[in-house]
Coordinates of C-alpha atoms in Angstrom, one line a residue:
Chain A
M257 CA 104.3 99.9 46.1
F258 CA 105.8 96.5 45.4
S259 CA 109.2 98.1 45.9
A260 CA 108.2 99.2 49.4
S261 CA 107.2 95.6 50.2
A262 CA 110.4 94.2 48.7
D263 CA 112.6 96.7 50.5
N264 CA 111.0 95.7 53.7
I265 CA 112.0 92.1 52.9
V266 CA 115.6 93.2 52.6
T267 CA 115.3 94.7 56.1
G268 CA 113.9 91.4 57.3
S269 CA 116.7 89.4 55.8
K270 CA 119.3 91.7 57.5
L271 CA 117.6 91.1 60.8
L272 CA 117.9 87.3 60.2
M273 CA 121.6 87.8 59.6
E274 CA 122.0 89.9 62.8
L275 CA 120.2 87.1 64.7
L276 CA 123.0 84.7 63.8
G277 CA 125.7 86.5 65.6
A278 CA 123.5 87.8 68.4
E279 CA 123.9 87.0 72.1
A280 CA 120.8 85.4 73.7
S281 CA 120.2 88.7 75.5
A282 CA 120.0 90.7 72.2
R283 CA 117.5 88.3 70.5
A284 CA 114.3 89.8 72.0
D285 CA 115.2 93.1 70.6
I286 CA 115.8 91.7 67.1
A287 CA 112.5 89.8 67.4
E288 CA 110.8 93.1 68.3
R289 CA 112.3 94.9 65.2
M290 CA 111.3 91.9 63.0
R291 CA 107.7 92.2 64.3
A292 CA 107.8 95.9 63.4
A293 CA 109.1 95.0 59.9
E294 CA 106.4 92.5 59.5
H295 CA 103.7 95.0 60.5
A296 CA 105.2 97.5 57.9
G297 CA 104.9 94.7 55.4
D298 CA 101.2 94.1 56.3
D299 CA 100.6 97.9 55.8
A300 CA 102.3 97.8 52.4
T301 CA 100.1 94.8 51.4
H302 CA 96.9 96.5 52.6
A303 CA 97.9 99.7 50.8
I304 CA 98.2 97.6 47.5
F305 CA 94.8 96.0 48.1
H306 CA 93.2 99.3 48.9
Q307 CA 94.7 100.9 45.8
L308 CA 93.4 97.9 43.8
N309 CA 89.9 98.4 45.3
S310 CA 89.7 102.1 44.3
S311 CA 91.3 101.9 40.8
F312 CA 89.3 101.3 37.7
I313 CA 92.4 100.6 35.5
T314 CA 95.3 98.6 36.8
P315 CA 98.7 98.1 35.2
F316 CA 98.4 94.3 35.3
D317 CA 95.6 91.8 35.9
R318 CA 94.1 92.4 39.4
E319 CA 94.6 88.7 40.2
D320 CA 98.3 88.9 39.5
I321 CA 98.8 92.0 41.6
Y322 CA 96.9 90.2 44.3
A323 CA 99.1 87.1 44.0
L324 CA 102.3 89.1 43.9
A325 CA 101.4 91.1 47.0
S326 CA 100.4 87.9 48.9
S327 CA 103.6 86.1 48.0
L328 CA 105.7 89.1 49.2
D329 CA 103.7 89.1 52.4
D330 CA 104.3 85.3 52.8
I331 CA 108.1 85.8 52.7
M332 CA 108.0 88.3 55.5
D333 CA 105.7 86.1 57.5
F334 CA 108.1 83.1 57.2
M335 CA 111.2 85.2 58.1
E336 CA 109.4 86.7 61.2
E337 CA 108.2 83.1 62.2
A338 CA 111.9 81.9 62.0
V339 CA 113.1 84.6 64.4
D340 CA 110.1 84.1 66.7
L341 CA 110.8 80.4 66.9
V342 CA 114.5 80.9 67.8
V343 CA 113.4 83.1 70.7
L344 CA 110.4 81.0 71.7
Y345 CA 112.3 77.7 71.8
N346 CA 115.3 79.4 73.4
I347 CA 117.7 77.8 70.9
E348 CA 121.3 77.9 72.3
E349 CA 123.1 77.4 69.0
L350 CA 121.9 77.1 65.5
P351 CA 123.6 74.5 63.3
K352 CA 126.1 75.8 60.8
G353 CA 124.0 75.4 57.7
V354 CA 121.4 77.9 58.9
E355 CA 123.9 80.7 58.1
Q356 CA 124.1 79.5 54.5
Q357 CA 120.2 79.3 54.3
I358 CA 120.0 82.9 55.5
E359 CA 122.8 84.1 53.1
V360 CA 120.7 82.6 50.2
L361 CA 117.6 84.4 51.5
A362 CA 119.5 87.7 51.8
R363 CA 120.7 87.3 48.1
A364 CA 117.1 86.5 47.0
A365 CA 115.8 89.5 48.9
E366 CA 118.3 91.8 47.2
L367 CA 117.5 90.5 43.7
T368 CA 113.8 90.8 44.4
A369 CA 114.1 94.4 45.6
E370 CA 116.2 95.2 42.5
A371 CA 113.6 93.5 40.1
M372 CA 110.5 95.2 41.4
P373 CA 111.1 98.6 39.8
H374 CA 111.6 96.8 36.4
L375 CA 107.9 95.7 36.5
R376 CA 107.2 99.1 35.0
T377 CA 109.1 98.4 31.8
M378 CA 109.3 94.6 32.0
D379 CA 113.0 94.9 31.1
N380 CA 115.8 92.6 32.5
L381 CA 113.4 90.3 34.4
T382 CA 114.4 87.0 32.8
E383 CA 117.8 87.1 34.5
Y384 CA 116.1 87.8 37.9
W385 CA 113.7 84.8 37.4
I386 CA 116.5 82.4 36.4
E387 CA 118.7 83.5 39.3
V388 CA 116.0 83.2 42.0
N389 CA 115.2 79.7 40.7
R390 CA 118.9 78.8 40.9
L391 CA 119.0 80.2 44.5
E392 CA 115.9 78.1 45.4
N393 CA 117.7 75.0 44.2
Q394 CA 120.7 75.9 46.3
A395 CA 118.5 76.6 49.3
D396 CA 117.0 73.1 48.7
Q397 CA 120.4 71.4 48.8
I398 CA 121.4 73.3 52.0
H399 CA 118.1 72.4 53.6
R400 CA 118.5 68.7 52.8
K401 CA 122.1 68.6 54.2
L402 CA 120.9 70.4 57.3
L403 CA 118.2 67.7 57.9
A404 CA 120.8 64.9 57.4
H405 CA 123.0 66.7 60.0
L406 CA 120.1 67.1 62.4
F407 CA 119.4 63.4 62.2
N408 CA 123.0 62.1 62.5
G409 CA 122.6 61.3 66.2
K410 CA 124.2 64.3 67.9
Y411 CA 120.9 66.0 68.9
D412 CA 118.2 64.6 71.1
A413 CA 114.8 64.1 69.4
I414 CA 113.1 67.2 71.0
E415 CA 116.0 69.4 69.9
V416 CA 115.7 67.9 66.4
L417 CA 112.0 68.8 66.3
K418 CA 112.7 72.4 67.3
L419 CA 115.6 72.9 64.9
K420 CA 113.8 71.1 62.1
Q421 CA 110.9 73.5 62.4
I422 CA 113.2 76.5 62.1
V423 CA 115.1 75.2 59.1
D424 CA 111.8 74.2 57.5
V425 CA 110.4 77.7 57.9
L426 CA 113.5 79.2 56.3
E427 CA 113.1 76.7 53.4
E428 CA 109.5 77.9 53.0
A429 CA 110.8 81.5 52.8
A430 CA 113.1 80.4 49.9
D431 CA 110.1 78.7 48.2
A432 CA 108.1 81.9 48.6
F433 CA 110.8 83.9 46.8
E434 CA 110.4 81.5 43.9
H435 CA 106.6 82.0 44.0
V436 CA 107.2 85.8 43.7
A437 CA 109.6 85.1 40.7
N438 CA 107.0 82.8 39.1
T439 CA 104.2 85.4 39.5
V440 CA 106.5 88.0 37.9
E441 CA 107.1 85.5 35.1
T442 CA 103.3 85.0 34.7
I443 CA 102.9 88.8 34.4
A444 CA 105.7 89.0 31.9
V445 CA 104.1 86.1 29.8
K446 CA 100.8 88.0 29.7
E447 CA 102.5 91.2 28.7
S448 CA 104.6 89.7 26.0
Chain B
M189 CA 75.2 76.6 47.6
F190 CA 78.2 78.2 49.3
S191 CA 75.9 78.6 52.3
A192 CA 75.2 74.9 52.4
S193 CA 78.9 74.2 52.4
A194 CA 79.6 76.8 55.1
D195 CA 76.7 75.6 57.3
N196 CA 78.3 72.2 57.1
I197 CA 81.6 73.7 58.4
V198 CA 79.6 75.1 61.4
T199 CA 78.5 71.5 62.1
G200 CA 82.1 70.3 61.8
S201 CA 83.3 72.9 64.2
K202 CA 80.6 71.9 66.8
L203 CA 81.8 68.3 66.5
L204 CA 85.3 69.5 67.2
M205 CA 84.0 71.2 70.4
E206 CA 82.2 68.0 71.4
L207 CA 85.3 66.0 71.0
L208 CA 87.1 68.1 73.6
G209 CA 84.8 67.1 76.4
A210 CA 84.1 63.5 75.2
E211 CA 85.1 60.3 77.0
A212 CA 87.4 58.0 74.9
S213 CA 84.5 55.7 74.3
A214 CA 82.4 58.4 72.7
R215 CA 85.1 59.5 70.2
A216 CA 84.5 56.9 67.6
D217 CA 80.8 58.1 67.3
I218 CA 81.9 61.7 66.9
A219 CA 84.5 60.7 64.3
E220 CA 81.7 58.8 62.5
R221 CA 79.5 61.9 62.4
M222 CA 82.5 64.0 61.3
R223 CA 83.0 61.7 58.4
A224 CA 79.3 62.1 57.5
A225 CA 79.7 65.9 57.6
E226 CA 82.8 65.7 55.4
H227 CA 80.9 63.6 52.9
A228 CA 78.0 66.1 52.9
G229 CA 80.7 68.8 52.3
D230 CA 82.0 66.8 49.3
D231 CA 78.5 66.5 47.9
A232 CA 78.0 70.3 48.2
T233 CA 81.3 70.9 46.5
H234 CA 80.4 68.5 43.6
A235 CA 77.0 70.2 43.3
I236 CA 78.7 73.5 42.9
F237 CA 81.1 72.1 40.2
H238 CA 78.2 70.4 38.4
Q239 CA 76.2 73.6 38.4
L240 CA 79.3 75.4 37.1
N241 CA 79.6 72.9 34.3
S242 CA 76.0 73.3 33.1
S243 CA 75.7 77.1 33.4
F244 CA 76.5 79.4 30.6
I245 CA 76.4 82.5 32.7
T246 CA 77.8 82.5 36.3
P247 CA 77.4 85.2 39.0
F248 CA 81.3 85.5 39.4
D249 CA 84.3 84.3 37.4
R250 CA 84.3 80.5 37.2
E251 CA 87.8 80.4 38.6
D252 CA 86.7 82.2 41.7
I253 CA 83.8 80.0 42.3
Y254 CA 86.1 77.0 41.9
A255 CA 88.7 78.5 44.3
L256 CA 86.0 79.4 46.9
A257 CA 84.4 75.9 46.8
S258 CA 87.8 74.3 47.0
S259 CA 88.8 76.3 50.1
L260 CA 85.6 75.6 51.9
D261 CA 86.2 71.9 51.1
D262 CA 89.8 72.2 52.5
I263 CA 88.5 73.5 55.9
M264 CA 86.2 70.5 56.3
D265 CA 89.0 68.1 55.3
F266 CA 91.4 69.6 57.9
M267 CA 88.7 69.4 60.7
E268 CA 87.9 65.8 59.8
E269 CA 91.6 65.0 59.8
A270 CA 92.1 66.4 63.3
V271 CA 89.3 64.3 64.7
D272 CA 90.6 61.2 62.9
L273 CA 94.1 61.7 64.2
V274 CA 92.9 62.0 67.8
V275 CA 91.1 58.7 67.5
L276 CA 93.9 57.0 65.4
Y277 CA 96.6 58.0 67.9
N278 CA 94.5 57.2 70.8
I279 CA 95.3 60.6 72.5
E280 CA 94.5 60.5 76.2
E281 CA 94.4 64.2 76.9
L282 CA 94.7 67.1 74.6
P283 CA 96.8 70.1 75.8
K284 CA 94.8 73.1 77.0
G285 CA 95.5 75.4 74.1
V286 CA 93.7 73.0 71.7
E287 CA 90.4 74.2 73.2
Q288 CA 91.4 77.8 72.3
Q289 CA 92.3 76.7 68.8
I290 CA 88.9 75.1 68.4
E291 CA 87.0 78.1 69.8
V292 CA 88.7 80.3 67.2
L293 CA 87.7 77.8 64.4
A294 CA 84.1 77.8 65.7
R295 CA 84.0 81.6 65.6
A296 CA 85.5 81.7 62.1
A297 CA 83.0 79.0 61.0
E298 CA 80.0 81.2 62.2
L299 CA 81.4 84.3 60.6
T300 CA 81.9 82.5 57.3
A301 CA 78.4 81.0 57.4
E302 CA 77.0 84.5 58.0
A303 CA 79.0 86.0 55.2
M304 CA 78.1 83.6 52.4
P305 CA 74.5 84.9 51.8
H306 CA 76.1 88.4 51.4
L307 CA 77.9 87.3 48.3
R308 CA 74.6 88.0 46.5
T309 CA 74.8 91.7 47.3
M310 CA 78.5 92.1 48.2
D311 CA 77.3 94.1 51.3
N312 CA 79.0 94.0 54.7
L313 CA 81.9 91.7 53.6
T314 CA 84.8 94.0 54.6
E315 CA 84.1 93.5 58.3
Y316 CA 84.0 89.7 57.8
W317 CA 87.3 89.8 55.9
I318 CA 89.0 91.9 58.6
E319 CA 87.6 89.8 61.4
V320 CA 88.7 86.4 59.9
N321 CA 92.2 87.8 59.3
R322 CA 92.3 88.9 62.9
L323 CA 91.1 85.4 64.0
E324 CA 93.9 83.8 61.9
N325 CA 96.5 86.0 63.7
Q326 CA 95.0 84.9 67.0
A327 CA 95.1 81.2 66.0
D328 CA 98.7 81.7 64.9
Q329 CA 99.7 83.0 68.4
I330 CA 97.8 80.1 70.1
H331 CA 99.5 77.7 67.8
R332 CA 103.0 79.0 68.6
K333 CA 102.3 78.9 72.4
L334 CA 101.1 75.3 72.0
L335 CA 104.3 74.3 70.3
A336 CA 106.4 75.9 73.0
H337 CA 104.3 74.0 75.5
L338 CA 104.8 70.7 73.7
F339 CA 108.5 71.2 73.6
N340 CA 109.0 72.2 77.2
G341 CA 110.1 68.8 78.3
K342 CA 106.9 67.3 79.9
Y343 CA 106.1 65.1 76.9
D344 CA 108.2 62.4 75.3
A345 CA 109.2 62.8 71.7
I346 CA 106.7 60.4 70.1
E347 CA 103.9 62.1 72.1
V348 CA 105.1 65.5 70.9
L349 CA 105.1 64.3 67.3
K350 CA 101.5 63.0 67.6
L351 CA 100.2 66.2 69.3
K352 CA 102.2 68.5 67.0
Q353 CA 100.5 66.9 64.0
I354 CA 97.0 67.6 65.5
V355 CA 97.7 71.2 66.5
D356 CA 99.3 71.7 63.0
V357 CA 96.2 70.4 61.2
L358 CA 94.0 72.7 63.3
E359 CA 96.3 75.6 62.3
E360 CA 95.9 74.6 58.7
A361 CA 92.1 74.8 59.2
A362 CA 92.5 78.4 60.5
D363 CA 94.7 79.2 57.5
A364 CA 92.0 77.8 55.2
F365 CA 89.4 80.1 56.7
E366 CA 91.7 83.0 55.7
H367 CA 92.0 81.6 52.1
V368 CA 88.2 81.6 51.9
A369 CA 88.1 85.2 53.2
N370 CA 90.8 86.2 50.7
T371 CA 88.9 84.6 47.8
V372 CA 85.8 86.5 48.9
E373 CA 87.9 89.7 48.9
T374 CA 89.2 88.9 45.4
I375 CA 85.7 88.5 44.1
A376 CA 84.7 91.8 45.9
V377 CA 87.7 93.5 44.3
K378 CA 86.6 92.3 40.8
E379 CA 82.9 93.4 41.4
S380 CA 83.9 96.8 42.7
Chain C
M77 CA 104.4 68.8 25.5
F78 CA 102.4 67.9 28.6
S79 CA 102.6 64.3 27.4
A80 CA 106.4 64.4 27.6
S81 CA 106.1 65.8 31.1
A82 CA 103.6 63.1 32.2
D83 CA 105.7 60.3 30.5
N84 CA 108.6 61.4 32.5
I85 CA 106.5 61.1 35.7
V86 CA 105.8 57.5 34.7
T87 CA 109.5 56.9 34.5
G88 CA 109.9 58.5 37.9
S89 CA 107.2 56.3 39.5
K90 CA 108.9 53.1 38.0
L91 CA 112.2 54.3 39.7
L92 CA 110.4 54.6 43.0
M93 CA 109.1 51.0 42.5
E94 CA 112.7 49.9 41.7
L95 CA 113.9 51.5 44.9
L96 CA 111.7 49.4 47.0
G97 CA 113.4 46.1 46.1
A98 CA 116.9 47.5 45.7
E99 CA 119.9 46.6 47.8
A100 CA 121.5 49.5 49.6
S101 CA 124.4 49.4 47.1
A102 CA 122.0 49.9 44.1
R103 CA 120.3 53.0 45.6
A104 CA 122.8 55.6 44.6
D105 CA 122.4 54.5 41.0
I106 CA 118.6 54.8 41.2
A107 CA 118.9 58.2 42.8
E108 CA 121.2 59.2 39.9
R109 CA 118.6 58.1 37.3
M110 CA 115.9 59.9 39.3
R111 CA 117.9 63.1 39.2
A112 CA 118.2 62.7 35.4
A113 CA 114.5 62.2 35.1
E114 CA 113.8 65.3 37.2
H115 CA 116.2 67.3 35.0
A116 CA 114.3 66.0 31.9
G117 CA 111.1 67.2 33.6
D118 CA 112.6 70.6 34.2
D119 CA 113.5 70.9 30.5
A120 CA 109.9 69.8 29.5
T121 CA 108.5 72.5 31.9
H122 CA 110.8 75.2 30.5
A123 CA 110.0 74.2 26.9
I124 CA 106.3 74.7 27.7
F125 CA 107.0 78.2 29.2
H126 CA 109.2 79.1 26.3
Q127 CA 106.5 78.1 23.8
L128 CA 104.0 80.1 25.9
N129 CA 106.2 83.1 25.7
S130 CA 106.6 83.0 21.9
S131 CA 102.9 82.1 21.0
F132 CA 100.3 84.7 20.3
I133 CA 97.4 82.2 20.4
T134 CA 97.3 79.4 22.9
P135 CA 95.0 76.5 23.0
F136 CA 93.9 77.2 26.7
D137 CA 94.3 80.2 29.0
R138 CA 97.9 81.0 29.6
E139 CA 97.4 80.8 33.4
D140 CA 96.0 77.3 33.1
I141 CA 98.9 76.1 31.0
Y142 CA 101.2 77.6 33.5
A143 CA 99.4 75.9 36.4
L144 CA 99.3 72.5 34.7
A145 CA 103.0 72.6 33.8
S146 CA 103.9 73.6 37.4
S147 CA 101.8 70.9 39.0
L148 CA 103.4 68.2 36.8
D149 CA 106.7 69.6 37.8
D150 CA 105.8 69.4 41.5
I151 CA 105.0 65.7 41.2
M152 CA 108.5 65.0 39.8
D153 CA 110.1 67.1 42.5
F154 CA 108.3 65.2 45.3
M155 CA 109.2 61.8 43.8
E156 CA 112.9 62.9 43.4
E157 CA 112.9 64.2 47.0
A158 CA 111.6 60.9 48.3
V159 CA 114.4 58.9 46.7
D160 CA 116.9 61.4 47.8
L161 CA 115.8 61.2 51.4
V162 CA 116.0 57.4 51.4
V163 CA 119.6 57.6 50.3
L164 CA 120.4 60.7 52.5
Y165 CA 119.0 59.2 55.7
N166 CA 120.5 55.7 54.8
I167 CA 117.1 54.1 55.6
E168 CA 117.6 50.4 56.2
E169 CA 114.1 49.2 55.6
L170 CA 111.0 51.1 54.6
P171 CA 107.7 50.3 56.4
K172 CA 105.4 48.0 54.4
G173 CA 102.7 50.7 53.7
V174 CA 105.3 52.6 51.6
E175 CA 104.9 50.0 48.8
Q176 CA 101.2 50.7 48.7
Q177 CA 101.8 54.4 48.6
I178 CA 104.1 53.9 45.6
E179 CA 101.7 51.6 43.8
V180 CA 99.0 54.3 44.1
L181 CA 101.5 56.9 42.7
A182 CA 102.4 54.5 39.8
R183 CA 98.7 54.1 38.9
A184 CA 98.1 57.8 39.1
A185 CA 101.1 58.4 36.9
E186 CA 99.8 56.0 34.2
L187 CA 96.3 57.6 34.3
T188 CA 97.8 61.1 34.0
A189 CA 100.0 60.0 31.1
E190 CA 97.0 58.5 29.3
A191 CA 94.8 61.6 30.0
M192 CA 97.2 64.2 28.6
P193 CA 96.7 63.4 24.9
H194 CA 92.9 63.8 25.5
L195 CA 93.5 67.6 26.3
R196 CA 93.3 68.0 22.5
T197 CA 89.7 66.9 22.3
M198 CA 88.6 67.1 25.9
D199 CA 87.1 63.6 25.6
N200 CA 87.1 61.0 28.3
L201 CA 88.6 63.3 30.9
T202 CA 85.8 63.0 33.5
E203 CA 86.7 59.4 34.3
Y204 CA 90.3 60.4 34.7
W205 CA 89.4 63.1 37.1
I206 CA 87.2 60.9 39.3
E207 CA 89.7 58.1 39.3
V208 CA 92.6 60.3 40.4
N209 CA 90.5 61.8 43.1
R210 CA 89.6 58.3 44.3
L211 CA 93.3 57.3 44.3
E212 CA 94.1 60.4 46.3
N213 CA 91.6 59.4 49.0
Q214 CA 93.2 55.9 49.0
A215 CA 96.6 57.4 49.3
D216 CA 95.3 59.5 52.2
Q217 CA 94.1 56.4 54.1
I218 CA 97.4 54.5 53.5
H219 CA 99.3 57.6 54.7
R220 CA 97.3 57.8 57.9
K221 CA 97.7 54.1 58.7
L222 CA 101.4 54.4 58.1
L223 CA 101.6 57.3 60.5
A224 CA 99.8 55.2 63.2
H225 CA 102.2 52.4 62.5
L226 CA 105.3 54.7 62.9
F227 CA 103.9 56.0 66.2
N228 CA 103.0 52.5 67.7
G229 CA 106.2 52.3 69.7
K230 CA 108.5 50.1 67.7
Y231 CA 110.6 52.9 66.2
D232 CA 112.7 55.3 68.1
A233 CA 111.9 59.0 67.8
I234 CA 114.7 60.0 65.3
E235 CA 113.8 57.1 63.1
V236 CA 110.1 58.1 63.2
L237 CA 111.1 61.6 62.1
K238 CA 113.1 60.4 59.1
L239 CA 110.4 57.9 58.0
K240 CA 107.6 60.4 58.5
Q241 CA 109.3 62.9 56.2
I242 CA 109.5 60.2 53.5
V243 CA 105.9 59.1 53.8
D244 CA 104.8 62.7 54.0
V245 CA 106.7 63.6 50.7
L246 CA 105.0 60.6 49.0
E247 CA 101.6 61.9 50.2
E248 CA 102.5 65.3 48.8
A249 CA 103.1 63.6 45.4
A250 CA 99.7 62.1 45.6
D251 CA 98.1 65.4 46.4
A252 CA 100.0 67.0 43.4
F253 CA 98.4 64.4 41.1
E254 CA 95.1 65.7 42.4
H255 CA 96.1 69.3 41.7
V256 CA 96.9 68.2 38.1
A257 CA 93.5 66.6 37.8
N258 CA 91.8 69.7 39.2
T259 CA 93.6 71.9 36.8
V260 CA 92.5 69.7 33.9
E261 CA 88.9 69.9 35.3
T262 CA 89.2 73.7 35.4
I263 CA 90.3 73.8 31.8
A264 CA 87.4 71.4 30.9
V265 CA 85.0 73.7 32.8
K266 CA 86.1 76.7 30.8
E267 CA 85.9 74.9 27.5
S268 CA 82.5 73.6 28.1

């Protein structure tokens, strides 16, 4: 069930990619599909909680399952919020670094989707954890350069505020991928 | 003891309501009463922690009691911060959507206060959890519309920054109600 | 090992202090040393996680060790981010209250470094916990006054945005010290 949730995040990250190249007229449609992906994510989360409620024995500690499902849900929420803000604020052009942010998110989404099936055996998870932490550091660097770019005088203050909120939400998505990896690490620590 | 904490939050949400209609001259008095409510909340939180310290047997896991008390404390802190910022920034008029934000918080406060006594029996908590999650989604929609309104060009950038901080803090209060509901759900999952 | 992590935070808080009085030309060097301190912090965190992985018996619950190491890591990250932003945004002069913020952080860092060795015996930790909570309240007051100062009309909007981000990150560092203290309290509650 975590795999369903992570696959959905891969869908979300592809929609973010699509948004980058989209005409203004195509954005509403992408936002609509993003909303559908977020609802599918909510359903996956609720299915996990429901299963948790009706199971006597669980593969890991209930709290960890809960934390993992919640963090996966957070990623989807942040990605959906980013798309929604681009439409809501009617952003004409996103600064260049946003593309790099989204590429990092897409890579983290792939790694997370690949890692989830390994929760069964706890094999090969160290590499995933290290790589997602590395990607989060990279996202952090891109985010800081983007902020410096926004503040360099080319944009007016209201435009800075709008764009800053979007790049901040994408940074929160990168942080949430790290939270997922850290929860996986916590589970691995307990199982070891 | 959680009930005392939640009743105090109801008091806080009523003070937020009162703030909306208040003359500028009456605001300092409301802020004063809000600060008193926040201190009462702190006392309730410390009473829970003290009880936790001196009890050998607790009704739920100590960590969950700790998390629940902390989240209730957070709600009060965010509500107090909102009132304090309105006074500190000397805001002349709050945008319309703020009233809707506060109405959602007041409803969530009532539901939370009603739910706390049910922790004894674990009855009727599912409905509370679903409803608070629904209210948080509603708060989220109101919050995004408020941001679009702030950025539509009528306000100057400094005014946008002040008002954005206030509506963001109110959104954090809505999120904190969801955290309380999620902790209640975690406790219910463990007891089931 | 928590002591190594906390000592490193003391180093970080001293570099923040040094930054206050530094010429613009000396800032890059301070940022460099801050980055080194942050890397040393990362190493301390990973050493704790590695030890956790290879130990069958741990002095406290694994989750609490994990939470404590993560919170100590967060403090270092926020302090490093603050220095980095000052350099990145090429800030000419920091508002006066920032000095007070950093003094509170330096005091919290000292108290935290003093408290860590007491985790062995669980002695004298109540005073530490109360004092860090008091310092966090003080940091909160300084932070709010700083925001009011930034918004009083002397700064242009882009400058407000830059400075606000720096004072917000310093406030997050103060909050992270409180998280460390709260985790220590949670451990103490369980041991009692």
